[in-house]
Coordinates of C-alpha atoms and ligand atoms in Angstrom, one line a residue:
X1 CA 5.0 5.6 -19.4
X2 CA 2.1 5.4 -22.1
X3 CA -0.2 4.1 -19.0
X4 CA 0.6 7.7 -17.0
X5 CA 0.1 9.8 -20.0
X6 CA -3.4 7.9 -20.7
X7 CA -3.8 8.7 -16.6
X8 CA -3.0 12.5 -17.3
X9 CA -4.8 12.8 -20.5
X10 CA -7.9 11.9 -18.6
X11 CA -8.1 14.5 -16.3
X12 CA -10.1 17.4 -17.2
X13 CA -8.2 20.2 -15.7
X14 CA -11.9 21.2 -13.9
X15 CA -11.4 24.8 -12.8
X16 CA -13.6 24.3 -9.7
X17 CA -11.0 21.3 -8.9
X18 CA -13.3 19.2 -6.4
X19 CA -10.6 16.7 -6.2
X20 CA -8.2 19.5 -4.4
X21 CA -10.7 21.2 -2.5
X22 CA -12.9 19.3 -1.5
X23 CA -10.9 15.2 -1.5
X24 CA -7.5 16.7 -0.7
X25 CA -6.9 16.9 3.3
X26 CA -3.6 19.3 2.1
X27 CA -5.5 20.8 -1.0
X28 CA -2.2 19.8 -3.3
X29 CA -3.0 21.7 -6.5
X30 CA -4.0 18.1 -8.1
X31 CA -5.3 19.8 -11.8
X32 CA -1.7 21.7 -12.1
X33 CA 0.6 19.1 -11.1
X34 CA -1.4 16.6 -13.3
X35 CA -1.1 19.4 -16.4
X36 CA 2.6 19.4 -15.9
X37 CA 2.4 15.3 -15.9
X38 CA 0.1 15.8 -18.9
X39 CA 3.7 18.1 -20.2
X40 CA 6.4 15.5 -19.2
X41 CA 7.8 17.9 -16.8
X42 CA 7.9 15.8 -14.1
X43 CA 10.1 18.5 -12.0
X44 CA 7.4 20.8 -12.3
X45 CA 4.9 18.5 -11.3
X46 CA 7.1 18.0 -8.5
X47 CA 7.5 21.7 -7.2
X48 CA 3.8 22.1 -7.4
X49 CA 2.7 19.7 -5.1
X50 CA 5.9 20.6 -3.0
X51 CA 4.1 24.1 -1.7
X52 CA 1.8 22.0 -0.3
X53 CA 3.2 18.5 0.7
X54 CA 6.4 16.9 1.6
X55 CA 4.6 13.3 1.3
X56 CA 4.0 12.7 -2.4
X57 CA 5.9 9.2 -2.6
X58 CA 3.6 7.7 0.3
X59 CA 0.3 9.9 0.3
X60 CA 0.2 8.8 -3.5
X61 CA 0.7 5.0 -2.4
X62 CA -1.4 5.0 0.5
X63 CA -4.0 7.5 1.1
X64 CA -7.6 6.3 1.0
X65 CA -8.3 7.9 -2.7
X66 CA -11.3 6.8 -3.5
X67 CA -12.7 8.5 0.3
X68 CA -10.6 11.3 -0.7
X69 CA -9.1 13.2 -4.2
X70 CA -10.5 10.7 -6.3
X71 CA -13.5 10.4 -4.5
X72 CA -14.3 14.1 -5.8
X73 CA -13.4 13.6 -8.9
X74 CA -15.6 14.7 -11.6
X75 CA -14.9 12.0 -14.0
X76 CA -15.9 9.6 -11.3
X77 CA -19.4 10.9 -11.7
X78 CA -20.0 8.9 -14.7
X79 CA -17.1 6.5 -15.1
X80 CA -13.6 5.5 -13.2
X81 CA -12.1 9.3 -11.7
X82 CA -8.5 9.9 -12.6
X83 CA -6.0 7.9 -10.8
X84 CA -4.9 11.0 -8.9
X85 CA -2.5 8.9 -6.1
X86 CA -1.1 7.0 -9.1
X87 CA -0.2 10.1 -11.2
X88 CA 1.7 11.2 -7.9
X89 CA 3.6 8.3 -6.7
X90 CA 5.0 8.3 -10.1
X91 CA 6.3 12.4 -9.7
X92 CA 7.5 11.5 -6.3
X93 CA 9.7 8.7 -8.2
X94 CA 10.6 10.8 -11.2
X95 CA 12.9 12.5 -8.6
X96 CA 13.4 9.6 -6.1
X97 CA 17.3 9.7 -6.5
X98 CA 17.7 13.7 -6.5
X99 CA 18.7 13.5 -2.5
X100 CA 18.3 17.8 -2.9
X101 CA 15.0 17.6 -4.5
X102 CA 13.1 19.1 -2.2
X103 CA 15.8 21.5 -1.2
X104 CA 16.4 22.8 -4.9
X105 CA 12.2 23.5 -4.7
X106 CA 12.2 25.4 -1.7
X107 CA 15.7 26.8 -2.7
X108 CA 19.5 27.0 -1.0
X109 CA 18.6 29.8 1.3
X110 CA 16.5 27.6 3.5
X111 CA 19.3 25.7 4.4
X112 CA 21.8 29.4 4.8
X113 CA 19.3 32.0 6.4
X114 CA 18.7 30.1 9.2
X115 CA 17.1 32.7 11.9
X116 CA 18.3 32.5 15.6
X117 CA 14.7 30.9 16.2
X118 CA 15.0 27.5 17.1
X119 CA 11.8 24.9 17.3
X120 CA 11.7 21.2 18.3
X121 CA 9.9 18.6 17.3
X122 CA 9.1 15.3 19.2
X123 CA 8.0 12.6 17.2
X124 CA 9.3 12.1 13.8
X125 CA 6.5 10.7 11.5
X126 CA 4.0 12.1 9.0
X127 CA 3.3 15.2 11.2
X128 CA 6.1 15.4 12.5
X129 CA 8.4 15.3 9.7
X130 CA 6.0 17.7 7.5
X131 CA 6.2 20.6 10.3
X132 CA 9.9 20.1 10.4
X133 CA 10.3 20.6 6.2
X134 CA 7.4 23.5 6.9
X135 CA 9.5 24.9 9.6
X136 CA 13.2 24.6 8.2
X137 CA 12.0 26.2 4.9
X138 CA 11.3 29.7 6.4
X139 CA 14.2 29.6 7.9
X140 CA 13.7 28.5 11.6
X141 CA 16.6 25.8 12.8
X142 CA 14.6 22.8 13.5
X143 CA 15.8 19.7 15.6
X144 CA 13.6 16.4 15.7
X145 CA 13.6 14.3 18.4
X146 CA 13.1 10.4 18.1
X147 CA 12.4 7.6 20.1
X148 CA 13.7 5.3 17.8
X149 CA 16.7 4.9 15.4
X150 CA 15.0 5.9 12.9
X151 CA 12.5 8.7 10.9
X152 CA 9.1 7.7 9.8
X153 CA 6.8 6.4 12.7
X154 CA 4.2 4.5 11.1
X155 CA 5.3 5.0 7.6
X156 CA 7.8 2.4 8.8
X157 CA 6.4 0.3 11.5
X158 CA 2.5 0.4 11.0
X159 CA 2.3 0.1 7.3
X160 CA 3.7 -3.2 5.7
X161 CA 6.3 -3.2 3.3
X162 CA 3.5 -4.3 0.5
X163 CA 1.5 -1.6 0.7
X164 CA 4.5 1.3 1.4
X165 CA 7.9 0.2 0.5
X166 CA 10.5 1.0 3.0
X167 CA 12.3 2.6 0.3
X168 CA 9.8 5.4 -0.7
X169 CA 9.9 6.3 3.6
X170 CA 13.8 6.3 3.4
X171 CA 13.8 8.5 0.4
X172 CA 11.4 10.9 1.4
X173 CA 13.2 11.5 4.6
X174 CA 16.4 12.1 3.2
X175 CA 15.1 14.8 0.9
X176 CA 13.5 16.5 4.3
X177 CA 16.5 15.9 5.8
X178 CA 18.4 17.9 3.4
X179 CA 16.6 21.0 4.3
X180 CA 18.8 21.4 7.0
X181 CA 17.5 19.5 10.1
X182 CA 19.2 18.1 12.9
X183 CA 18.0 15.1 14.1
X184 CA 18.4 13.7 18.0
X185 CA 17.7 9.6 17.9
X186 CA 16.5 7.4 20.9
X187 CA 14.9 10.2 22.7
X188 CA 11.5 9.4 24.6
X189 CA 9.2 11.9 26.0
X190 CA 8.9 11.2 29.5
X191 CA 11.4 9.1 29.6
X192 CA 15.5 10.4 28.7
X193 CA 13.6 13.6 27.2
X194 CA 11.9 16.5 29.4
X195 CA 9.4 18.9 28.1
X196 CA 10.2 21.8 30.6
X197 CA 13.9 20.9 29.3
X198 CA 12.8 21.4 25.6
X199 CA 10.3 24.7 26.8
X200 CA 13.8 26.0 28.3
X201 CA 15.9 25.7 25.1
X202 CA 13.5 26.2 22.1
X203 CA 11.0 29.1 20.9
X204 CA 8.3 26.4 20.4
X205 CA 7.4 23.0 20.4
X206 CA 5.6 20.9 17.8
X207 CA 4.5 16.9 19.9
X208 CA 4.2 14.9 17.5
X209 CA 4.5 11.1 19.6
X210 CA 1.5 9.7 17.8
X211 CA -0.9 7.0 19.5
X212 CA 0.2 3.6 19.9
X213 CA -1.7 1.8 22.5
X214 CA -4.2 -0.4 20.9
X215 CA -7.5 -0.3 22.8
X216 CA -9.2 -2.8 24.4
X217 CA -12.5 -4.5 24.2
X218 CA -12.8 -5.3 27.5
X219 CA -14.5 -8.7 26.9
X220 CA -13.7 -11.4 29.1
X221 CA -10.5 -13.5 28.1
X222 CA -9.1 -10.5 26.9
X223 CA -5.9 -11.1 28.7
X224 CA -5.2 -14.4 28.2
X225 CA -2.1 -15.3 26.2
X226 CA -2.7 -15.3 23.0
X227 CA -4.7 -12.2 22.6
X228 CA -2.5 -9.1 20.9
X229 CA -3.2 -5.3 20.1
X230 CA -2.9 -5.0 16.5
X231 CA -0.3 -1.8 16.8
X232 CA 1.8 -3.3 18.9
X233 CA 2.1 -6.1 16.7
X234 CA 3.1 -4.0 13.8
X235 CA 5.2 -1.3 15.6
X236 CA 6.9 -4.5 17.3
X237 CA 6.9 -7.3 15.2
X238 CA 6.3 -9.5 18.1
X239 CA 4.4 -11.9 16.0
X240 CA 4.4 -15.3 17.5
X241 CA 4.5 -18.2 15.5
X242 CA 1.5 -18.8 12.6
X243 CA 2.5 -21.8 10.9
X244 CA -0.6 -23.5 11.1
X245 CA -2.4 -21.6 13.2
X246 CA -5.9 -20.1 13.1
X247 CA -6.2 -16.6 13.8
X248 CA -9.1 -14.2 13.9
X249 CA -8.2 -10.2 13.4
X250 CA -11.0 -7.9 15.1
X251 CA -11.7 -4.3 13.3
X252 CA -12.7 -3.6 10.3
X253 CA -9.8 -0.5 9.3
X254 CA -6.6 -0.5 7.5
X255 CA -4.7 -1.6 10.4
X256 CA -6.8 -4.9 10.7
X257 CA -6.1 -5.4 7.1
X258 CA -2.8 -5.3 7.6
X259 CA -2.6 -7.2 10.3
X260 CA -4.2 -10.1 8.6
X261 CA -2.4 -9.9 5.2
X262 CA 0.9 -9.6 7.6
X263 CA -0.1 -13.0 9.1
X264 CA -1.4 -14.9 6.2
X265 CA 2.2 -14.5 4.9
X266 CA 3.8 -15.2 7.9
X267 CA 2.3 -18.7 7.2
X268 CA -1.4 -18.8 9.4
X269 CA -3.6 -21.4 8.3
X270 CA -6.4 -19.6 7.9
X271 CA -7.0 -15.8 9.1
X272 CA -10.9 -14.8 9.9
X273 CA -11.3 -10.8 10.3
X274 CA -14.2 -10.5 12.4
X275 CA -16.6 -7.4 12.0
X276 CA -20.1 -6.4 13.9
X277 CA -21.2 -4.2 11.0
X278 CA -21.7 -4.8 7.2
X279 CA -18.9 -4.9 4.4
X280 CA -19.9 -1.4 2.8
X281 CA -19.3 0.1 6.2
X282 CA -16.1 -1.0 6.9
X283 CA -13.7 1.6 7.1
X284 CA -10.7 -0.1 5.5
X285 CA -9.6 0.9 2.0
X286 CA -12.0 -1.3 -0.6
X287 CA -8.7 -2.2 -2.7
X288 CA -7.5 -3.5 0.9
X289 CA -10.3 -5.5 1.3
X290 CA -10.4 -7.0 -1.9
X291 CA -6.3 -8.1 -2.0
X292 CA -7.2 -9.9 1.3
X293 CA -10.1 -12.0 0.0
X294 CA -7.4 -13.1 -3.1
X295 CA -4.7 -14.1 -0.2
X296 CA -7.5 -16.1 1.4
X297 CA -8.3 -14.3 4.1
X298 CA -12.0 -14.9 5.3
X299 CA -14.4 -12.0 6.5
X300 CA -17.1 -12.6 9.3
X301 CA -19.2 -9.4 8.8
X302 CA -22.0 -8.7 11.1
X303 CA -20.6 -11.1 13.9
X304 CA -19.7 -9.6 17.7
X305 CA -17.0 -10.7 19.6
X306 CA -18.6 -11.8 23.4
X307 CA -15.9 -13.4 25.1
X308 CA -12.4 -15.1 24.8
X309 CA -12.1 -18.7 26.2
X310 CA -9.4 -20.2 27.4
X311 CA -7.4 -22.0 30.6
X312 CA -4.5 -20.0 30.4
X313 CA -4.4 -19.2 26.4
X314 CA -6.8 -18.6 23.9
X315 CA -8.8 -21.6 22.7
X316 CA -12.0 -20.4 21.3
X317 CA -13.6 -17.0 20.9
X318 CA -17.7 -16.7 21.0
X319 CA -19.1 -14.7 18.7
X320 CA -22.9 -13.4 18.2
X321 CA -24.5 -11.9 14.9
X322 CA -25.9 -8.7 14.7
X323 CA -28.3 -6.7 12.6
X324 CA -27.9 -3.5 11.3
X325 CA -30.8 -0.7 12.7
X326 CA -31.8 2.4 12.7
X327 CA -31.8 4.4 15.8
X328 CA -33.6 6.7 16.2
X329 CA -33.4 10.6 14.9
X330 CA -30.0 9.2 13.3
X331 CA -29.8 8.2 9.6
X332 CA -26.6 5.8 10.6
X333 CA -27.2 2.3 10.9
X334 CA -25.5 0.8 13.8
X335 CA -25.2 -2.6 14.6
X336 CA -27.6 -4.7 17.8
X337 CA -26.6 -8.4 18.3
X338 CA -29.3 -10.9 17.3
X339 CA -30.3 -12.8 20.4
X340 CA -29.7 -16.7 21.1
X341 CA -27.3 -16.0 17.8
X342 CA -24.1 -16.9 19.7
X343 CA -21.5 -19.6 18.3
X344 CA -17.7 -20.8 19.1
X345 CA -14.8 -20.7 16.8
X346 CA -11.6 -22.4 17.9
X347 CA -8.9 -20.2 17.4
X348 CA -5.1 -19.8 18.2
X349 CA -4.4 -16.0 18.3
X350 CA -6.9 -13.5 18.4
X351 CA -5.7 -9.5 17.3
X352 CA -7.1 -6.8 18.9
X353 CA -7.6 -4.2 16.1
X354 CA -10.0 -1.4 17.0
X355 CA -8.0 1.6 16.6
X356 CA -5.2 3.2 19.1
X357 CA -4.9 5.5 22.2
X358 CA -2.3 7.5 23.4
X359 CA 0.3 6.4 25.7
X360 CA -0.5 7.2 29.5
X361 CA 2.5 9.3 30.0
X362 CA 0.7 11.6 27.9
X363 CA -1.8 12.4 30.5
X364 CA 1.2 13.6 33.1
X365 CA 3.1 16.2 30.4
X366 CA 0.8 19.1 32.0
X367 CA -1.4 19.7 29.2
X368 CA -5.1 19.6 29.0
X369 CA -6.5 16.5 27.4
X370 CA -9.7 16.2 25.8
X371 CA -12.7 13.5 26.5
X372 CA -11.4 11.1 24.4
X373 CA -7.8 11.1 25.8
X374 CA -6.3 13.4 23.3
X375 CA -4.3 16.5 23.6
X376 CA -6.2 19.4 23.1
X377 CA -5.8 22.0 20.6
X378 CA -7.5 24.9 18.7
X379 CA -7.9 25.5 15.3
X380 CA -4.2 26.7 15.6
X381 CA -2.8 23.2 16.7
X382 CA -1.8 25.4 20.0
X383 CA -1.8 23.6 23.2
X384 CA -3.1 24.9 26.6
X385 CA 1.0 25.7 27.2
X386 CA 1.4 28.8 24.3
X387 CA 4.6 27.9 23.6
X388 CA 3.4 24.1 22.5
X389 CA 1.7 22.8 19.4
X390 CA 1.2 19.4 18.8
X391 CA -0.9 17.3 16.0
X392 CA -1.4 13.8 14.4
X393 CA -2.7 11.0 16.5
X394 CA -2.1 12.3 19.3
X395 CA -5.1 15.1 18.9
X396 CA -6.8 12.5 17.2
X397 CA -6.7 13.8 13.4
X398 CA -8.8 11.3 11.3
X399 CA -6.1 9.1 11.8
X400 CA -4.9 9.5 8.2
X401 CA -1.4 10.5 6.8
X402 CA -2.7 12.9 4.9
X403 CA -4.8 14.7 8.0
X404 CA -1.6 14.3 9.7
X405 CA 0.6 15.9 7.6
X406 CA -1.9 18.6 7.3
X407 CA -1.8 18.7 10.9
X408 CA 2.1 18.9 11.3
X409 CA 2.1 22.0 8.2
X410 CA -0.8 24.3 9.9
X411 CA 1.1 24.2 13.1
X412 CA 4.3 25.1 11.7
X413 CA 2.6 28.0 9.2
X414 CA 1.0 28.8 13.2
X415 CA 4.6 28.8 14.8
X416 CA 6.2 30.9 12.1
X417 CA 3.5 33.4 12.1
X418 CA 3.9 33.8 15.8
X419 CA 7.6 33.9 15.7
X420 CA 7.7 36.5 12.8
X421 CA 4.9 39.0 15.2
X422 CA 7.4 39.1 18.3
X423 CA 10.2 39.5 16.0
X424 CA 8.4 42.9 14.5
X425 CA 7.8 43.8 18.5
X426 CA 11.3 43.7 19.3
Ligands
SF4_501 FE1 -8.9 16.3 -13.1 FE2 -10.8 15.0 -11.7 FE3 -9.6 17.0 -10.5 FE4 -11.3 17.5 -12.6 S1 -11.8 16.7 -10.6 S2 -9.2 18.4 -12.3 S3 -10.9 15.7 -13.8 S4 -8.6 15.1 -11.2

């Protein structure tokens, strides 16, 4: 407790607060809730950062803080900033058994008026489950509509349970839950679940399936056995067996990073992340990084991935080094391979993790898709179909909680305001 209070005490209470404009994808009021910490009235602190997120428990655990709140932090300037994602994990736990705390912030009526407007939601992770609380607290009867058994998405499957304990996901859902929301389990889009079905029942939709196709290299070997996609892995758990293995991890994000910390301590011999561009560029969380180089995990920065070699399963993988340059009229530095640089590594698995696409069903729902595959929106998270938002992954938000979230609450504040106008018309 003296540890958070020496946290609080630390923050300035800046009036400009950088940390919530600019580092905050949700803009949580960070210098009031941290006042109220500062007060030891952790309820408070609580209902503060309730108007503006449902997520408090995981965004405080695993947002990337130092790219973010803290990284616009004014203490940082000269020193460490404030420990803004510590300070509100440790709110989200002062409540973490009150099942109605998030119902007592937004109050009883949410769960009694409920208006005779209904909305779905398909896809119940961080977007998803942030529009439903968004939704359900004006009033609107919300169902959500799974594929699997359970609430979370990613919280659950795509983030291990030692960066985001399962616990924090389950309790965070229960309080949303409590708002009043029905939930309809092992329902797939495209598959037992129709969207003209859904367009037929409710005033609006909010898609919300995320992207969970890991992309491809398309280097030769690619599909020889052996080879995985780093999402499926996670999402799956169809790890094969690592005792004694030697596996390399491709990517340089969070996901690669838990990929390889998932299977040094599944038992892997020795786990190689390979990456074409520098360490400083790497896109993975720095505190990420560094708990991976004390589990042993080795980095190969600046080395490109040429082909995968094999008779029928991975054997070796070739590899070439690169330099970082300058193109030109661009200040970024992107990586060019080194010629004649190439070398073999033997290897027994080799995960694919570059990042993630949407399914290919999406492509067939009737909705324009953008280049990159995406489902496109404007600025209101509105589809080309009026009656359809969606957000998250599957528009291709930053690929953050925290941009999701923000996602899943703009298109709900988008859906209520369009509900509430044809309301006044009638
Ligand atoms: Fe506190 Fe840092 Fe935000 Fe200022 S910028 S209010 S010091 S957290």
């Amino acid at each position: 407790m003296e540890k958070i209070n020496e946290k609080a005490n630390y923050c300035l209470n800046c009036k400009v607060k950088p940390c919530s404009i600019k580092g905050c994808p949700l803009g949580n009021n960070i210098p009031q809730f941290i006042e109220q910490v500062k007060q030891g009235n952790y309820k408070r602190a609580y209902e503060i950062l309730s108007e503006t997120t449902v997520l408090q428990g995981v965004c405080g655990r695993i947002c990337p803080h130092k790219k973010q709140c803290q990284g616009s932090c004014v203490r940082g300037i000269k020193g460490e900033p404030v420990f803004i994602g510590d300070l509100e994990a440790f709110v989200f736990d002062s409540v973490i058994n009150e099942r109605d705390s998030l119902l007592n912030c937004y109050g009883e009526d949410t769960k009694k008026n409920r208006s005779d407007k209904k909305v779905a939601i398909v896809g119940g992770g961080p977007s998803g489950l942030t529009a439903a609380a968004f939704l359900a607290k004006e009033g609107i009867a919300v169902t959500i509509y799974e594929k699997y058994d359970y609430l979370g998405g990613l919280l659950v499957h795509g983030i291990p349970e030692f960066r985001l304990p399962k616990e924090i996901v389950e309790k965070t859902v229960g309080k949303i839950l409590r708002l009043g929301i029905q939930v309809k389990y092992k329902q797939q889009l495209g598959k037992n679940l129709l969207l003209k079905d859904l367009e037929r029942q409710y005033d609006a939709i909010f898609l919300s399936i995320g992207a969970n196709q890991s992309i491809k290299m398309g280097v030769e070997g690619e599909n020889l056995e052996g080879v995985l996609g780093g999402n499926e892995l996670l999402e799956y758990k169809l790890h094969p067996n690592y005792k004694g293995k030697i596996v390399a991890v491709i990517g340089g994000g969070n996901v690669a990073m838990d990929c390889a910390r998932t299977i040094k301590k599944l038992g892997a011999k020795e786990v190689k992340v390979i990456y074409r561009r520098a360490e400083k560029q790497m896109p993975a969380e720095e505190k990420e990084v560094e708990e991976a180089k004390k589990e042993g995990i080795e980095f190969l920065f600046q080395n490109n991935i040429v082909k995968i070699i094999g008779e029928k399963k991975v054997e070796k993988v070739e590899l070439i080094k690169t330099k970082l340059v300058q193109k030109e009229n661009d200040t970024r530095l992107v990586p060019a391979n080194i010629e004649d640089s190439n070398y073999q590594i033997k290897v027994d698995n080799i995960i694919m993790a570059l990042g993630s696409t949407v399914e290919p069903y999406v492509k067939e729902l009737g909705l324009q898709i953008n280049r990159w595959g995406n489902i496109q929106v404007d600025e209101n998270y509105q589809t080309s179909n009026p009656k359809i938002y969606a957000g998250g992954d599957l528009v291709g938000i930053k690929s953050t909680v925290a941009w999701a979230s923000y996602s899943g609450r703009e298109a709900a504040k988008n859906i209520i305001k369009i509900i509430n106008e044809k309301r006044n018309e009638n």
